[in-house]
Amino acid sequence: MKRQITLIVVILSLCMLFILQLSKNSSAVVTGDCEACHGLYPGMMEEAEPGKPPQYVLKNVLCVNCHSNADRDTIKILGGAKVPVVYNTVKPVKPLAGGNFHYVARDFGDRRGHNVEAVTSMDTRFKGVPPGYDRLADPSIIGYNQEKPLKCAGSNGCHGNRNVEDPFDSIMGAHHADDSAIDGSTTARSYRFLKNTNKVKGVVGLEDDEWNQNRTSKKHNEYSASIDLLCASCHGNFHSKNKTGKESPWFRHPTGVVLPKSGEYTNYNPDVPPPSDRPDIRIYSPDAPVGREKVPKSPGDEVRPGKDIVICLSCHVAHGSSYESILRWDYDALIAGEKSKGGCFICHTGKGE
Ligand code: HEC
Ligand code: HEC
Ligand code: HEC
Ligand code: HEC
Ligand code: HEC
């Protein structure tokens, strides 16, 4: 068995070398010591039956294990590759763009993250049902199965092709594929492997090479409204225009709307005024990011009222945060008036009216 695996790895290495030769310029392709990943994690490369793809036995647990860390660092090195860490067992320093599952995994409570299988048990409040789920807004042919846990990928998850139930099958090949162009055409070429489904184009965006670990107004991921469609596949009612806004409870905040070029919004991020040679723009705040109409080629430090868009991720992070409802800030302190800076006030500046 062991020898067969070694042989398979050797043969695959040769194939990979050939493929890698063809895609030399791409940066995020996983290369390096095959064994470090495929040997360390049992089940990563089980022997394949002739003509069939290799079987992974550990499934979702494996995504979580490899993307976890026992210490505080949120990027770890494995087999020469940088692994983005989304779950630190101790409090993370510099959580990545999606936040960190640390906050939902322990005693902090269900409300601080997506209760993903292998990180924590089912959410006691929502009982595994995505709040605001609308089957019609979910493009997956399988749909979300409320009897089963939320996973990293697949039809009950966010990453990969949601037409495929199994988390690994849904991202198969993505880690080793050329992802130098993020156009939403394949899983690898979708922003952070967020493919949606075959019918719906994957999420597009600009990927910071450190997954936002060292984000500033000048260096950060860039989002587009396409990421809202991903959220909407499980939370349709939070996205649909007739269920948000004035008629509904306020927290179904308008999303996909342009930051108006009038009133308080012209003062976005009041703490950081624009330089005098660019008086018409506002400075990007990584604490309340906006989406772009068109994904830029490099990150921009400008926010333009009248153009840039409010997205789900303006207020939420995707994985977990230290605040309830996976928010970027402490909403309770904001509404209680304890704080009059940051959070909602980055956009609702209350000035300029
Ligand atoms: C940093 C970890 C890591 C390293 C190093 C690594 N792999 Fe992988 N590999 C993965 C992961 C994760 C998957 C499964 C997910 C996927 O397919 O995207 C995978 C999947 C595969 C697959 C099946 C999917 C496909 O692309 O056909 C093959 C074959 C493979 N690896 C070969 C190799 C070879 C050969 C090497 C050494 C040159 C190697 N891997 C090094 C992490 C790694
Ligand atoms: C053996 C380790 C390993 C396993 C198992 C693994 N990954 Fe990864 N993953 C990596 C490495 C290394 C990278 C960084 C390289 C890259 O960006 O492609 C990565 C990157 C990613 C990214 C970010 C891609 C980007 O654009 O930066 C996502 C999303 C992801 N993995 C999801 C998954 C999911 C979902 C699974 C399980 C189905 C999984 N991973 C299993 C090692 C692993
Ligand atoms: C594959 C389905 C799926 C997708 C896609 C998805 N979610 Fe969720 N979400 C769930 C489920 C299931 C729950 C309820 C269980 C839980 O909280 O873990 C939930 C809960 C939430 C909650 C409430 C958390 C709490 O406990 O109070 C927020 C906020 C949220 N999601 C935001 C988002 C955002 C933003 C996106 C897009 C980046 C997104 N979701 C994408 C399935 C999904
Ligand atoms: C302007 C900020 C903002 C935006 C944009 C936003 N949300 Fe929220 N969302 C909130 C706040 C604040 C709460 C918590 C409300 C509460 O606890 O009363 C919340 C709560 C939620 C919940 C949990 C509902 C519950 O019953 O506890 C989900 C799910 C959710 N949002 C999904 C989304 C999705 C999906 C999008 C994008 C389509 C989105 N949100 C856009 C601020 C926002
Ligand atoms: C990224 C910028 C941004 C952030 C952050 C933000 N908002 Fe908004 N908010 C807007 C925009 C844009 C509108 C729509 C204005 C319009 O269409 O006239 C809006 C509208 C609203 C409305 C009116 C809803 C309606 O249509 O009747 C309320 C209430 C509101 N926001 C509350 C909040 C609260 C509370 C928070 C913090 C949890 C928050 N907002 C955070 C940009 C933001």
Tab-separated table of N, CA, C and O and ligand atoms in Angstrom, residues 244-255 257-260 262 264-265 268 287-291 308-311 313-315 327-329 331 334-335 342-348, ligand 5:
chain	number	residue	atom	x	y	z
A	244	THR	N	-35.577	44.207	1.529
A	244	THR	CA	-34.652	45.009	2.325
A	244	THR	C	-35.121	46.459	2.303
A	244	THR	O	-36.044	46.802	1.578
A	245	GLY	N	-34.493	47.289	3.101
A	245	GLY	CA	-34.802	48.708	3.050
A	245	GLY	C	-35.936	49.098	3.972
A	245	GLY	O	-36.200	48.437	4.966
A	246	LYS	N	-36.638	50.155	3.601
A	246	LYS	CA	-37.582	50.809	4.496
A	246	LYS	C	-38.673	49.899	5.041
A	246	LYS	O	-39.089	50.029	6.176
A	247	GLU	N	-39.127	48.953	4.220
A	247	GLU	CA	-40.274	48.141	4.617
A	247	GLU	C	-39.923	47.093	5.668
A	247	GLU	O	-40.793	46.592	6.349
A	248	SER	N	-38.660	46.734	5.751
A	248	SER	CA	-38.319	45.582	6.574
A	248	SER	C	-37.595	46.005	7.832
A	248	SER	O	-37.225	47.152	7.995
A	249	PRO	N	-37.401	45.040	8.740
A	249	PRO	CA	-36.593	45.379	9.911
A	249	PRO	C	-35.292	45.995	9.417
A	249	PRO	O	-34.727	45.540	8.433
A	250	TRP	N	-34.803	46.984	10.110
A	250	TRP	CA	-33.700	47.757	9.567
A	250	TRP	C	-32.480	46.921	9.240
A	250	TRP	O	-31.712	47.256	8.357
A	251	PHE	N	-32.296	45.806	9.960
A	251	PHE	CA	-31.032	45.112	9.777
A	251	PHE	C	-30.925	44.411	8.434
A	251	PHE	O	-29.869	43.960	8.050
A	252	ARG	N	-32.068	44.323	7.696
A	252	ARG	CA	-31.913	43.905	6.305
A	252	ARG	C	-31.514	45.151	5.524
A	252	ARG	O	-32.313	45.757	4.821
A	253	HIS	N	-30.306	45.516	5.744
A	253	HIS	CA	-29.756	46.767	5.227
A	253	HIS	C	-29.667	46.702	3.713
A	253	HIS	O	-29.335	45.670	3.164
A	254	PRO	N	-29.944	47.824	3.007
A	254	PRO	CA	-29.791	47.780	1.552
A	254	PRO	C	-28.377	47.338	1.161
A	254	PRO	O	-27.404	47.810	1.746
A	255	THR	N	-28.300	46.417	0.222
A	255	THR	CA	-27.014	45.910	-0.259
A	255	THR	C	-27.007	46.017	-1.779
A	255	THR	O	-28.060	45.951	-2.397
A	257	VAL	N	-26.370	48.641	-3.273
A	257	VAL	CA	-26.688	50.031	-3.628
A	257	VAL	C	-25.396	50.845	-3.702
A	257	VAL	O	-24.432	50.567	-3.005
A	258	VAL	N	-25.436	51.847	-4.560
A	258	VAL	CA	-24.277	52.724	-4.697
A	258	VAL	C	-24.264	53.713	-3.536
A	258	VAL	O	-25.312	54.195	-3.107
A	259	LEU	N	-23.099	53.951	-3.018
A	259	LEU	CA	-22.920	54.981	-1.995
A	259	LEU	C	-23.316	56.316	-2.634
A	259	LEU	O	-22.669	56.757	-3.582
A	260	PRO	N	-24.396	56.965	-2.140
A	260	PRO	CA	-24.855	58.175	-2.837
A	260	PRO	C	-23.794	59.282	-2.849
A	260	PRO	O	-22.989	59.386	-1.930
A	262	SER	N	-24.107	62.256	-2.296
A	262	SER	CA	-24.734	63.407	-1.651
A	262	SER	C	-24.805	63.140	-0.157
A	262	SER	O	-24.623	62.002	0.294
A	264	GLU	N	-24.457	62.713	3.806
A	264	GLU	CA	-23.430	62.222	4.724
A	264	GLU	C	-22.399	61.307	4.061
A	264	GLU	O	-21.268	61.211	4.526
A	265	TYR	N	-22.815	60.641	2.968
A	265	TYR	CA	-21.919	59.656	2.350
A	265	TYR	C	-20.703	60.300	1.676
A	265	TYR	O	-19.693	59.637	1.460
A	268	TYR	N	-17.556	59.810	3.700
A	268	TYR	CA	-17.151	58.437	4.050
A	268	TYR	C	-15.766	58.425	4.708
A	268	TYR	O	-14.865	59.120	4.250
A	287	ASP	N	-12.029	48.716	7.367
A	287	ASP	CA	-13.044	48.349	8.354
A	287	ASP	C	-14.471	48.425	7.809
A	287	ASP	O	-15.400	47.955	8.457
A	288	ALA	N	-14.664	49.066	6.684
A	288	ALA	CA	-15.978	49.108	6.041
A	288	ALA	C	-15.750	49.145	4.532
A	288	ALA	O	-15.983	50.153	3.874
A	289	PRO	N	-15.252	48.024	3.989
A	289	PRO	CA	-14.870	48.017	2.571
A	289	PRO	C	-16.086	48.158	1.652
A	289	PRO	O	-17.195	47.816	2.034
A	290	VAL	N	-15.846	48.683	0.477
A	290	VAL	CA	-16.906	48.812	-0.521
A	290	VAL	C	-16.566	47.922	-1.716
A	290	VAL	O	-15.419	47.504	-1.865
A	291	GLY	N	-17.568	47.626	-2.530
A	291	GLY	CA	-17.335	46.863	-3.752
A	291	GLY	C	-17.127	47.820	-4.915
A	291	GLY	O	-17.518	48.982	-4.847
A	308	ASP	N	-18.977	53.562	-5.935
A	308	ASP	CA	-18.692	52.341	-5.177
A	308	ASP	C	-19.930	51.830	-4.443
A	308	ASP	O	-20.869	52.583	-4.191
A	309	ILE	N	-19.910	50.535	-4.111
A	309	ILE	CA	-21.135	49.826	-3.762
A	309	ILE	C	-21.090	49.248	-2.343
A	309	ILE	O	-20.050	48.755	-1.901
A	310	VAL	N	-22.222	49.296	-1.641
A	310	VAL	CA	-22.345	48.640	-0.338
A	310	VAL	C	-22.523	47.141	-0.581
A	310	VAL	O	-23.393	46.736	-1.354
A	311	ILE	N	-21.705	46.318	0.052
A	311	ILE	CA	-21.790	44.861	-0.118
A	311	ILE	C	-21.995	44.206	1.255
A	311	ILE	O	-21.819	44.859	2.288
A	313	LEU	N	-20.129	42.304	2.714
A	313	LEU	CA	-18.870	42.345	3.447
A	313	LEU	C	-18.476	43.760	3.883
A	313	LEU	O	-17.442	43.939	4.508
A	314	SER	N	-19.300	44.770	3.573
A	314	SER	CA	-19.063	46.100	4.156
A	314	SER	C	-19.249	46.009	5.674
A	314	SER	O	-18.647	46.760	6.425
A	315	CYS	N	-20.126	45.106	6.109
A	315	CYS	CA	-20.461	45.011	7.542
A	315	CYS	C	-20.104	43.671	8.161
A	315	CYS	O	-19.820	43.596	9.346
A	327	LEU	N	-20.327	40.392	12.629
A	327	LEU	CA	-20.109	41.764	12.182
A	327	LEU	C	-18.646	42.161	12.332
A	327	LEU	O	-17.886	41.521	13.057
A	328	ARG	N	-18.297	43.221	11.649
A	328	ARG	CA	-16.943	43.750	11.765
A	328	ARG	C	-16.738	44.569	13.028
A	328	ARG	O	-15.621	44.881	13.386
A	329	TRP	N	-17.853	44.979	13.644
A	329	TRP	CA	-17.734	45.845	14.813
A	329	TRP	C	-18.784	45.472	15.840
A	329	TRP	O	-19.703	44.704	15.576
A	331	TYR	N	-21.854	46.006	17.352
A	331	TYR	CA	-23.077	46.718	17.017
A	331	TYR	C	-23.801	47.215	18.269
A	331	TYR	O	-24.338	48.321	18.290
A	334	LEU	N	-22.445	50.348	19.412
A	334	LEU	CA	-22.758	51.443	18.487
A	334	LEU	C	-24.169	51.966	18.698
A	334	LEU	O	-24.390	53.166	18.780
A	335	ILE	N	-25.150	51.032	18.825
A	335	ILE	CA	-26.522	51.548	18.966
A	335	ILE	C	-26.780	52.112	20.354
A	335	ILE	O	-27.611	52.974	20.533
A	342	GLY	N	-16.398	54.959	13.868
A	342	GLY	CA	-16.197	53.633	13.307
A	342	GLY	C	-17.511	52.946	12.991
A	342	GLY	O	-18.596	53.526	13.113
A	343	GLY	N	-17.442	51.677	12.577
A	343	GLY	CA	-18.642	50.892	12.292
A	343	GLY	C	-19.559	51.591	11.314
A	343	GLY	O	-19.133	52.132	10.296
A	344	CYS	N	-20.861	51.616	11.667
A	344	CYS	CA	-21.871	52.247	10.820
A	344	CYS	C	-21.479	53.690	10.480
A	344	CYS	O	-21.790	54.192	9.399
A	345	PHE	N	-20.795	54.341	11.423
A	345	PHE	CA	-20.486	55.763	11.243
A	345	PHE	C	-19.407	56.033	10.193
A	345	PHE	O	-19.162	57.174	9.841
A	346	ILE	N	-18.764	54.967	9.717
A	346	ILE	CA	-17.802	55.178	8.629
A	346	ILE	C	-18.555	55.674	7.388
A	346	ILE	O	-18.058	56.510	6.633
A	347	CYS	N	-19.789	55.164	7.202
A	347	CYS	CA	-20.617	55.648	6.081
A	347	CYS	C	-21.647	56.673	6.544
A	347	CYS	O	-21.877	57.666	5.875
A	348	HIS	N	-22.299	56.368	7.671
A	348	HIS	CA	-23.329	57.287	8.178
A	348	HIS	C	-22.658	58.346	9.040
A	348	HIS	O	-22.717	58.303	10.267
B	5	HEC	C1	-20.484	50.878	3.447
B	5	HEC	C2	-21.320	51.978	3.849
B	5	HEC	C3	-22.397	51.740	4.891
B	5	HEC	C4	-22.246	51.184	6.141
B	5	HEC	C5	-20.982	50.631	6.782
B	5	HEC	C6	-23.550	51.246	6.753
B	5	HEC	N1	-24.458	51.815	5.912
B	5	HEC	FE1	-26.423	52.124	6.275
B	5	HEC	N2	-26.697	52.807	4.382
B	5	HEC	C7	-25.706	52.956	3.449
B	5	HEC	C8	-26.292	53.361	2.181
B	5	HEC	C9	-25.550	53.636	0.895
B	5	HEC	C10	-27.677	53.427	2.398
B	5	HEC	C11	-28.756	53.756	1.378
B	5	HEC	C12	-28.863	55.220	1.203
B	5	HEC	C13	-29.881	55.570	0.127
B	5	HEC	O1	-30.174	54.753	-0.729
B	5	HEC	O2	-30.321	56.699	0.201
B	5	HEC	C14	-27.896	53.114	3.801
B	5	HEC	C15	-29.135	53.118	4.419
B	5	HEC	C16	-29.344	52.869	5.760
B	5	HEC	C17	-30.611	52.980	6.437
B	5	HEC	C18	-31.914	53.368	5.802
B	5	HEC	C19	-32.545	52.106	5.223
B	5	HEC	C20	-33.653	52.396	4.310
B	5	HEC	O3	-33.480	52.199	3.103
B	5	HEC	O4	-34.659	52.814	4.817
B	5	HEC	C21	-30.406	52.653	7.747
B	5	HEC	C22	-31.428	52.618	8.866
B	5	HEC	C23	-29.001	52.315	7.881
B	5	HEC	N3	-28.381	52.469	6.672
B	5	HEC	C24	-28.407	51.923	9.066
B	5	HEC	C25	-27.126	51.445	9.164
B	5	HEC	C26	-26.558	50.862	10.360
B	5	HEC	C27	-27.274	50.684	11.664
B	5	HEC	C28	-25.289	50.503	10.052
B	5	HEC	C29	-24.285	49.751	10.921
B	5	HEC	C30	-24.721	48.439	11.375
B	5	HEC	C31	-25.044	50.900	8.671
B	5	HEC	N4	-26.176	51.456	8.174
B	5	HEC	C32	-23.831	50.768	8.038
B	5	HEC	C33	-24.356	52.731	3.634
B	5	HEC	C34	-23.792	52.135	4.754
